[in-house]
Every structure is written in C-alpha cells, then in structure tokens.
Short mmCIF file of C-alpha atoms in Angstrom, two decimals:
data_model
loop_
_atom_site.label_atom_id
_atom_site.label_comp_id
_atom_site.label_asym_id
_atom_site.label_seq_id
_atom_site.Cartn_x
_atom_site.Cartn_y
_atom_site.Cartn_z
CA UNK A 1 -22.76 17.04 -13.41
CA UNK A 2 -21.96 14.21 -15.83
CA UNK A 3 -19.73 11.39 -14.63
CA UNK A 4 -16.07 12.40 -14.57
CA UNK A 5 -13.91 9.69 -16.16
CA UNK A 6 -10.58 8.62 -14.76
CA UNK A 7 -8.60 9.10 -17.98
CA UNK A 8 -9.37 10.47 -21.44
CA UNK A 9 -6.48 9.69 -23.81
CA UNK A 10 -5.12 12.53 -25.91
CA UNK A 11 -4.29 11.08 -29.31
CA UNK A 12 -3.69 12.81 -32.65
CA UNK A 13 -6.78 13.41 -34.75
CA UNK A 14 -7.11 12.03 -38.26
CA UNK A 15 -6.30 15.49 -39.59
CA UNK A 16 -3.10 15.66 -37.51
CA UNK A 17 -1.95 12.17 -38.52
CA UNK A 18 -3.17 11.87 -42.10
CA UNK A 19 0.05 13.14 -43.72
CA UNK A 20 1.93 10.32 -42.03
CA UNK A 21 -0.71 7.77 -43.06
CA UNK A 22 -0.38 9.03 -46.64
CA UNK A 23 3.36 8.37 -46.43
CA UNK A 24 2.64 4.78 -45.46
CA UNK A 25 0.35 4.44 -48.49
CA UNK A 26 3.12 5.82 -50.70
CA UNK A 27 5.90 3.77 -49.17
CA UNK A 28 3.91 0.51 -49.11
CA UNK A 29 5.99 -0.29 -46.03
CA UNK A 30 3.78 -1.19 -43.08
CA UNK A 31 6.04 -2.72 -40.42
CA UNK A 32 9.54 -4.26 -40.03
CA UNK A 33 11.40 -1.04 -39.16
CA UNK A 34 10.05 1.11 -41.98
CA UNK A 35 10.84 4.76 -42.72
CA UNK A 36 8.44 6.11 -40.09
CA UNK A 37 9.90 3.82 -37.44
CA UNK A 38 13.37 5.14 -38.19
CA UNK A 39 12.11 8.73 -38.12
CA UNK A 40 10.39 8.18 -34.77
CA UNK A 41 13.61 6.74 -33.37
CA UNK A 42 15.44 9.86 -34.52
CA UNK A 43 12.92 12.17 -32.88
CA UNK A 44 13.13 10.17 -29.66
CA UNK A 45 16.93 10.29 -29.78
CA UNK A 46 16.92 14.05 -30.32
CA UNK A 47 14.46 14.59 -27.49
CA UNK A 48 16.44 12.40 -25.08
CA UNK A 49 19.85 13.76 -26.09
CA UNK A 50 21.24 10.48 -27.41
CA UNK A 51 22.21 9.10 -30.82
CA UNK A 52 19.70 7.26 -32.98
CA UNK A 53 21.79 4.10 -32.68
CA UNK A 54 20.94 4.13 -28.97
CA UNK A 55 17.15 3.81 -29.53
CA UNK A 56 14.83 1.19 -30.96
CA UNK A 57 11.06 1.10 -31.13
CA UNK A 58 9.14 -1.93 -29.84
CA UNK A 59 5.49 -2.98 -29.99
CA UNK A 60 4.88 -2.08 -26.34
CA UNK A 61 6.73 -1.45 -23.09
CA UNK A 62 6.18 -4.97 -21.72
CA UNK A 63 7.86 -6.51 -24.75
CA UNK A 64 10.59 -3.88 -24.43
CA UNK A 65 11.29 -4.98 -20.86
CA UNK A 66 11.42 -8.64 -21.91
CA UNK A 67 13.83 -7.95 -24.76
CA UNK A 68 16.01 -5.64 -22.68
CA UNK A 69 16.41 -8.46 -20.15
CA UNK A 70 17.24 -10.96 -22.90
CA UNK A 71 19.75 -8.60 -24.47
CA UNK A 72 21.73 -8.50 -21.23
CA UNK A 73 22.58 -12.19 -21.72
CA UNK A 74 21.11 -13.25 -18.42
CA UNK A 75 20.60 -17.00 -17.92
CA UNK A 76 17.27 -18.74 -17.51
CA UNK A 77 16.17 -18.42 -13.92
CA UNK A 78 18.12 -15.18 -13.41
CA UNK A 79 16.86 -13.37 -10.32
CA UNK A 80 15.58 -9.89 -11.10
CA UNK A 81 14.89 -7.46 -8.26
CA UNK A 82 11.61 -5.51 -8.58
CA UNK A 83 9.76 -3.01 -6.39
CA UNK A 84 6.67 -4.29 -4.63
CA UNK A 85 4.66 -1.27 -5.81
CA UNK A 86 4.40 -1.39 -9.60
CA UNK A 87 2.10 -2.48 -12.41
CA UNK A 88 2.00 -6.26 -12.78
CA UNK A 89 3.66 -6.11 -16.22
CA UNK A 90 6.99 -5.39 -14.53
CA UNK A 91 6.83 -8.86 -12.99
CA UNK A 92 5.20 -10.67 -15.91
CA UNK A 93 7.94 -9.41 -18.24
CA UNK A 94 10.53 -11.08 -16.03
CA UNK A 95 8.65 -14.36 -15.81
CA UNK A 96 7.80 -14.50 -19.52
CA UNK A 97 11.49 -14.66 -20.45
CA UNK A 98 12.16 -17.46 -17.97
CA UNK A 99 13.63 -15.33 -15.21
CA UNK A 100 12.64 -15.08 -11.56
CA UNK A 101 11.08 -12.02 -9.91
CA UNK A 102 12.49 -11.11 -6.51
CA UNK A 103 10.45 -8.46 -4.73
CA UNK A 104 11.75 -5.65 -2.52
CA UNK A 105 10.12 -2.90 -0.50
CA UNK A 106 9.89 0.72 -1.67
CA UNK A 107 10.97 3.98 -0.07
CA UNK A 108 8.30 5.82 1.89
CA UNK A 109 8.63 9.17 0.13
CA UNK A 110 9.14 8.44 -3.58
CA UNK A 111 7.29 5.09 -3.52
CA UNK A 112 10.09 3.51 -5.56
CA UNK A 113 12.90 0.98 -5.50
CA UNK A 114 16.05 2.99 -4.76
CA UNK A 115 19.75 2.11 -5.16
CA UNK A 116 19.99 1.98 -1.35
CA UNK A 117 17.21 -0.60 -1.13
CA UNK A 118 18.78 -2.56 -3.99
CA UNK A 119 22.21 -2.58 -2.33
CA UNK A 120 20.69 -3.94 0.86
CA UNK A 121 18.84 -6.60 -1.13
CA UNK A 122 22.03 -7.79 -2.79
CA UNK A 123 23.51 -8.41 0.66
CA UNK A 124 20.55 -10.62 1.57
CA UNK A 125 19.85 -12.44 -1.71
CA UNK A 126 21.61 -13.37 -4.93
CA UNK A 127 20.47 -10.82 -7.52
CA UNK A 128 21.33 -10.95 -11.24
CA UNK A 129 19.59 -7.78 -12.44
CA UNK A 130 17.61 -4.83 -11.10
CA UNK A 131 14.44 -3.38 -12.61
CA UNK A 132 13.55 -0.14 -10.80
CA UNK A 133 10.33 1.61 -11.83
CA UNK A 134 9.61 5.28 -12.51
CA UNK A 135 6.55 4.97 -10.29
CA UNK A 136 3.61 7.14 -11.41
CA UNK A 137 5.99 9.02 -13.70
CA UNK A 138 8.46 9.80 -10.93
CA UNK A 139 11.86 9.55 -12.68
CA UNK A 140 14.67 7.37 -11.43
CA UNK A 141 18.02 9.12 -11.08
CA UNK A 142 20.12 7.73 -13.97
CA UNK A 143 23.41 8.89 -12.45
CA UNK A 144 22.78 6.93 -9.24
CA UNK A 145 21.80 3.78 -11.13
CA UNK A 146 24.72 4.16 -13.56
CA UNK A 147 27.03 4.23 -10.56
CA UNK A 148 25.25 1.23 -9.04
CA UNK A 149 25.66 -0.84 -12.22
CA UNK A 150 29.33 0.07 -12.58
CA UNK A 151 30.10 -0.62 -8.91
CA UNK A 152 28.24 -3.93 -8.64
CA UNK A 153 28.33 -5.23 -12.21
CA UNK A 154 24.59 -5.93 -11.89
CA UNK A 155 22.59 -4.82 -14.96
CA UNK A 156 19.91 -2.18 -14.38
CA UNK A 157 16.87 -1.76 -16.64
CA UNK A 158 14.50 1.06 -15.71
CA UNK A 159 10.79 0.47 -16.30
CA UNK A 160 9.85 4.02 -17.27
CA UNK A 161 6.51 3.07 -18.82
CA UNK A 162 4.68 6.19 -17.65
CA UNK A 163 7.62 8.57 -17.39
CA UNK A 164 8.33 9.82 -20.91
CA UNK A 165 9.13 13.51 -20.57
CA UNK A 166 10.57 12.99 -17.08
CA UNK A 167 12.98 10.04 -17.26
CA UNK A 168 16.47 10.67 -18.67
CA UNK A 169 18.71 8.12 -20.35
CA UNK A 170 21.78 6.76 -18.60
CA UNK A 171 25.40 6.03 -19.47
CA UNK A 172 25.29 2.40 -18.26
CA UNK A 173 21.64 1.52 -17.61
CA UNK A 174 18.87 0.80 -20.12
CA UNK A 175 15.49 2.56 -20.05
CA UNK A 176 12.17 1.35 -21.48
CA UNK A 177 9.21 3.63 -22.27
CA UNK A 178 5.55 3.05 -23.12
CA UNK A 179 3.58 4.96 -25.76
CA UNK A 180 0.22 3.46 -24.79
CA UNK A 181 -2.74 5.75 -25.48
CA UNK A 182 -3.01 6.68 -21.78
CA UNK A 183 0.57 7.92 -21.53
CA UNK A 184 1.73 11.53 -21.93
CA UNK A 185 3.19 10.74 -25.37
CA UNK A 186 0.81 8.29 -27.01
CA UNK A 187 0.87 6.14 -30.14
CA UNK A 188 -2.13 3.94 -29.19
CA UNK A 189 0.38 1.12 -28.59
CA UNK A 190 4.15 1.12 -28.75
CA UNK A 191 7.30 1.69 -26.82
CA UNK A 192 11.02 2.26 -27.04
CA UNK A 193 14.21 0.95 -25.47
CA UNK A 194 17.10 3.35 -24.90
CA UNK A 195 20.57 2.00 -24.19
CA UNK A 196 24.07 3.50 -24.12
CA UNK A 197 25.26 0.35 -25.93
CA UNK A 198 24.38 0.32 -29.65
CA UNK A 199 25.13 -3.40 -29.79
CA UNK A 200 22.45 -4.06 -27.17
CA UNK A 201 20.02 -2.03 -29.26
CA UNK A 202 20.87 -4.09 -32.32
CA UNK A 203 20.33 -7.27 -30.35
CA UNK A 204 16.96 -6.02 -29.06
CA UNK A 205 15.97 -5.12 -32.62
CA UNK A 206 16.86 -8.62 -33.82
CA UNK A 207 15.04 -10.22 -30.89
CA UNK A 208 11.93 -8.17 -31.71
CA UNK A 209 12.08 -9.72 -35.20
CA UNK A 210 11.90 -13.30 -33.85
CA UNK A 211 15.68 -13.47 -33.28
CA UNK A 212 16.35 -13.85 -36.99
CA UNK A 213 19.44 -12.89 -38.90
CA UNK A 214 17.46 -11.56 -41.85
CA UNK A 215 20.43 -11.70 -44.20
CA UNK A 216 20.80 -15.45 -43.87
CA UNK A 217 17.37 -16.43 -42.57
CA UNK A 218 19.07 -18.05 -39.57
CA UNK A 219 17.31 -18.12 -36.21
CA UNK A 220 20.15 -16.94 -34.00
CA UNK A 221 18.17 -16.48 -30.77
CA UNK A 222 14.64 -17.21 -29.61
CA UNK A 223 12.94 -13.85 -29.91
CA UNK A 224 9.39 -12.67 -30.50
CA UNK A 225 7.35 -10.49 -32.84
CA UNK A 226 7.83 -7.21 -31.01
CA UNK A 227 8.02 -4.65 -33.80
CA UNK A 228 6.15 -1.34 -33.74
CA UNK A 229 4.05 -0.99 -36.89
CA UNK A 230 4.32 1.98 -39.23
CA UNK A 231 0.75 2.97 -38.33
CA UNK A 232 1.62 3.23 -34.66
CA UNK A 233 4.80 5.10 -35.54
CA UNK A 234 2.67 7.53 -37.58
CA UNK A 235 0.61 8.25 -34.47
CA UNK A 236 3.79 8.61 -32.44
CA UNK A 237 5.18 11.15 -34.91
CA UNK A 238 1.92 13.08 -34.90
CA UNK A 239 2.00 13.08 -31.09
CA UNK A 240 5.53 14.46 -31.24
CA UNK A 241 4.23 17.33 -33.37
CA UNK A 242 2.07 18.29 -30.36
CA UNK A 243 4.63 17.39 -27.72
CA UNK A 244 5.83 20.85 -26.66
CA UNK A 245 2.26 22.06 -26.11
CA UNK A 246 1.26 18.82 -24.38
CA UNK A 247 4.16 19.14 -21.93
CA UNK A 248 3.17 22.71 -21.11
CA UNK A 249 -0.50 21.80 -20.71
CA UNK A 250 0.18 18.79 -18.48
CA UNK A 251 2.49 20.78 -16.22
CA UNK A 252 -0.10 23.53 -15.88
CA UNK A 253 -2.87 21.03 -15.15
CA UNK A 254 -0.80 19.22 -12.52
CA UNK A 255 0.05 22.48 -10.73
CA UNK A 256 -3.57 23.70 -10.82
CA UNK A 257 -4.94 20.37 -9.61
CA UNK A 258 -2.37 19.98 -6.83
CA UNK A 259 -3.12 23.49 -5.50
CA UNK A 260 -6.82 22.64 -5.23
CA UNK A 261 -6.17 19.23 -3.63
CA UNK A 262 -3.84 20.70 -1.03
CA UNK A 263 -6.34 23.41 -0.15
CA UNK A 264 -9.41 21.15 -0.01
CA UNK A 265 -7.85 17.97 1.42
CA UNK A 266 -5.01 18.88 3.81
CA UNK A 267 -4.90 15.34 5.21
CA UNK A 268 -3.92 13.87 1.81
CA UNK A 269 -0.32 12.82 1.32
CA UNK A 270 1.59 13.03 -1.95
CA UNK A 271 4.45 11.19 -3.59
CA UNK A 272 7.75 13.06 -3.43
CA UNK A 273 8.44 13.84 -7.10
CA UNK A 274 9.31 16.86 -9.25
CA UNK A 275 6.45 19.36 -9.37
CA UNK A 276 7.47 20.24 -12.94
CA UNK A 277 7.01 16.70 -14.25
CA UNK A 278 4.91 15.69 -17.25
CA UNK A 279 2.50 13.27 -15.60
CA UNK A 280 -0.15 11.03 -17.20
CA UNK A 281 -2.16 10.42 -14.01
CA UNK A 282 -2.92 11.65 -10.51
CA UNK A 283 -2.26 9.20 -7.67
CA UNK A 284 -2.63 10.38 -4.07
CA UNK A 285 -2.25 8.74 -0.66
CA UNK A 286 -5.25 8.68 1.65
CA UNK A 287 -4.62 9.30 5.35
CA UNK A 288 -4.11 6.41 7.76
CA UNK A 289 -7.35 4.59 8.46
CA UNK A 290 -8.88 5.34 5.05
CA UNK A 291 -9.27 2.66 2.41
CA UNK A 292 -9.07 3.27 -1.34
CA UNK A 293 -11.79 0.76 -2.16
CA UNK A 294 -14.44 2.24 0.14
CA UNK A 295 -13.52 5.83 -0.72
CA UNK A 296 -13.54 4.95 -4.42
CA UNK A 297 -16.98 3.37 -4.15
CA UNK A 298 -18.40 6.46 -2.49
CA UNK A 299 -16.78 8.78 -5.03
CA UNK A 300 -18.32 6.65 -7.78
CA UNK A 301 -21.73 7.40 -6.27
CA UNK A 302 -20.85 11.09 -6.69
CA UNK A 303 -20.11 10.54 -10.39
CA UNK A 304 -16.31 10.36 -10.04
CA UNK A 305 -14.33 7.52 -11.56
CA UNK A 306 -11.26 6.36 -9.59
CA UNK A 307 -8.84 3.46 -9.59
CA UNK A 308 -6.58 1.58 -7.20
CA UNK A 309 -3.23 2.10 -8.88
CA UNK A 310 -0.62 -0.68 -8.57
CA UNK A 311 -2.58 -2.54 -5.93
CA UNK A 312 -2.63 -5.18 -4.68
CA UNK A 313 1.15 -4.88 -4.47
CA UNK A 314 3.21 -7.53 -6.24
CA UNK A 315 3.79 -9.61 -3.13
CA UNK A 316 0.01 -9.63 -2.58
CA UNK A 317 -0.82 -10.93 -6.09
CA UNK A 318 -1.97 -14.59 -6.18
CA UNK A 319 0.07 -15.38 -9.30
CA UNK A 320 3.25 -14.13 -7.59
CA UNK A 321 2.77 -15.71 -4.16
CA UNK A 322 5.78 -17.98 -4.60
CA UNK A 323 8.21 -15.14 -5.38
CA UNK A 324 11.00 -14.39 -2.95
CA UNK A 325 10.45 -11.28 -0.85
CA UNK A 326 13.57 -9.52 0.42
CA UNK A 327 12.84 -8.39 3.95
CA UNK A 328 9.48 -7.10 5.11
CA UNK A 329 7.52 -4.89 2.68
CA UNK A 330 6.62 -2.43 5.42
CA UNK A 331 6.23 0.65 3.23
CA UNK A 332 4.40 -1.21 0.47
CA UNK A 333 1.97 -2.71 2.99
CA UNK A 334 1.41 0.68 4.59
CA UNK A 335 0.81 2.53 1.32
CA UNK A 336 -0.76 0.09 -1.14
CA UNK A 337 -4.31 0.04 0.16
CA UNK A 338 -4.43 3.81 0.53
CA UNK A 339 -3.26 4.92 -2.93
CA UNK A 340 -6.11 6.09 -5.12
CA UNK A 341 -6.07 7.38 -8.69
CA UNK A 342 -8.21 10.46 -9.33
CA UNK A 343 -9.55 11.77 -12.67
CA UNK A 344 -6.69 13.42 -14.55
CA UNK A 345 -6.68 14.25 -18.26
CA UNK A 346 -6.16 17.20 -20.55
CA UNK A 347 -9.56 18.79 -20.96
CA UNK A 348 -10.76 18.30 -17.39
CA UNK A 349 -12.15 21.67 -16.32
CA UNK A 350 -11.98 23.61 -13.06
CA UNK A 351 -15.57 22.74 -12.13
CA UNK A 352 -14.78 19.04 -12.49
CA UNK A 353 -11.55 19.34 -10.49
CA UNK A 354 -13.40 21.24 -7.76
CA UNK A 355 -16.11 18.54 -7.67
CA UNK A 356 -13.42 15.86 -7.26
CA UNK A 357 -11.64 17.80 -4.50
CA UNK A 358 -14.79 18.75 -2.60
CA UNK A 359 -16.27 15.25 -2.83
CA UNK A 360 -13.01 13.70 -1.65
CA UNK A 361 -12.76 16.22 1.20
CA UNK A 362 -16.27 15.32 2.34
CA UNK A 363 -15.40 11.60 2.35
CA UNK A 364 -12.18 12.15 4.26
CA UNK A 365 -14.03 14.13 6.93
CA UNK A 366 -16.81 11.56 7.35
#
C-alpha cells in the first residue's frame, strides 16, 4: 500500500473557482475589501446567523487574533490567559501585539481552557483577557463565555482556527476562524473575525489596513497589512458552494473512522466533543505508558504519516519558558506527549483507514 498522508487539503478546482476569478478580472479589484470580500462576509454572516456588520475577513487567523486583541483596547503588557494545549500561534499572536501570555491548564475531558479554569486563574493572577481555544475543532460554549465576560468584565476572544462549522458566535465574546487550506472550509489562506459589536469589527478592519483612516490618510492606530485578497476570497466563495456536501462528507468520515478505531484499538482514549462535528483532523490519546513520538516513528515504517498535534505544550516551548504558569499543568503534562494525529482527509478509503487502525492496534499491543 502506498504511504498514507496525514492530510490532503480539499480546495476548489479551477473549474469550480474560475467564475469568481473572472469576476476579479472584470472588477479589476484585487484586495482592499473588494466585492468578493464583501460577498464572502455576507455568506459567513448568513451561515453563522449574524449580520454582515458583525464579520470581517482577515489575511489569516493569527492576524485575526492579533487585531481582535488590539480592538479590545488592551494596554501594552496586558496579561492574556491561554490554554497550555494549543497551536503556538495562539501565544505568538499575544506576544506580537506587545501583550503577555499567561498559561493555564486544560480540562481532562475536552482538552480545553474552560470558564471554570479561567475563573480560578483570575483568583490567582491578574488577567486582562482570556483566549480559549476550540481545541481540535471542539467548540467552546459561547453562552458560558458570554456570561463569563459579562460577570467579570474580562474580554474573551475565542481562537476557533480549526472549528468552522462547529463554533457558534456569541453575544459578548469575539470569535476568530481560519480558512487555511487544511481546514474544513478552506481558502488557501484567510480568516474571519466575528464580533457582536460592529464598532469592534470596524476597528479591526481599519487595523488590518495599517490603522489608516483612508478618508484623510491619517494613521490613527498602529495596525498591519492584514487584508484577505480577492483571490483568496474567490476560493472561499467556491468552497462555500461545496460547503453543505463537505459538512455531510466530513461527518460521515468521522463516524466511520471512529467506529473502526474503537473496535480495533479499545485502549485508545478520545477527546470529549460532539460526534456530529465537522472536523479537519483526527487526534487521539494513546494509553498511559505509550509515547506519540515512538508510536509515530513505527507507524511511519508502516507507511502511515502522523503528527504530534499541539506538542510540546506551550509551557514546554523554549520561546515561552519565561511565561507565567497559573498552577500546575497536570492535565497538559499528562496528555501532551500521548496525543497523536492520524491520517484524516476526504478521500481516504476504508482500506487505508483499516490499515491505520490495524497498524496502530499492533503497536499498542506490543
């Protein structure tokens, strides 16, 4: 059997996207919030059940996180609480805008920063903002975080990079999505910020255009070039044309894959998340005593590509060694070295899934 890759992005073909590219040719508008950008924002708003004024596109999710933090008016050095188990961009976004990451543990079941963990952290440390993560596509509960923000007055920005299709918008919190090629809804590169406050969206839009007031040419704030080009918006619109089928296919694949994993590898553990989610990857927890690096190396010898997702954890990263850690990261330490990403992509067939499951089962039994 040929090597089974970890991920194979599903992006629109030239045929599927060419009508949108032709529009760009006709409009002669290539970036700077062009017609396709506005149309993509409208489709996102419709899909999320919000108004278009509550959405703006950005060049990628990392920039979206940076701008969402800036738009909250937080001071330089503001202390932003993050989960220990997340992609490093969650932390780099905080640092790149002159703020300070503060790292907390995760819950043992959902592998996420919860409002309960955040409340405890605010009793131990001064916290100016919270950035929970929709870990591996597992959505954060917007109602709980809305209540948290209203009760504490602490801004909440959800890093929902890999959770489009699962994560809902809130009535107080902001949410940031990624449309990277590996995500469920892809545009090669891109992202969006969703906020209940249209004024925050306007501020994020201005910050993504360097912080300029374009009417007067005045630099009002120090922003960046964070706009999503019309070409990427064209791909995003073409992906939306496939979205209903993609959601159905990803749900079916996840259910089929999980049934085989549970049957073949009963000692595996799984993140507690909705079974009906639209997931872009498959991350599983090896049993105690098993290591993702050694298992991954042996699976590679069997022609199976794997990855250590979100590890080392943030508090274990050399560049973040000086960050404050709230309490002991017991769950993160217990889980991080045992989480392994398995091949997961639309188009993987049953024979490939069975090879992954049987090879993993053999390694777990050895």
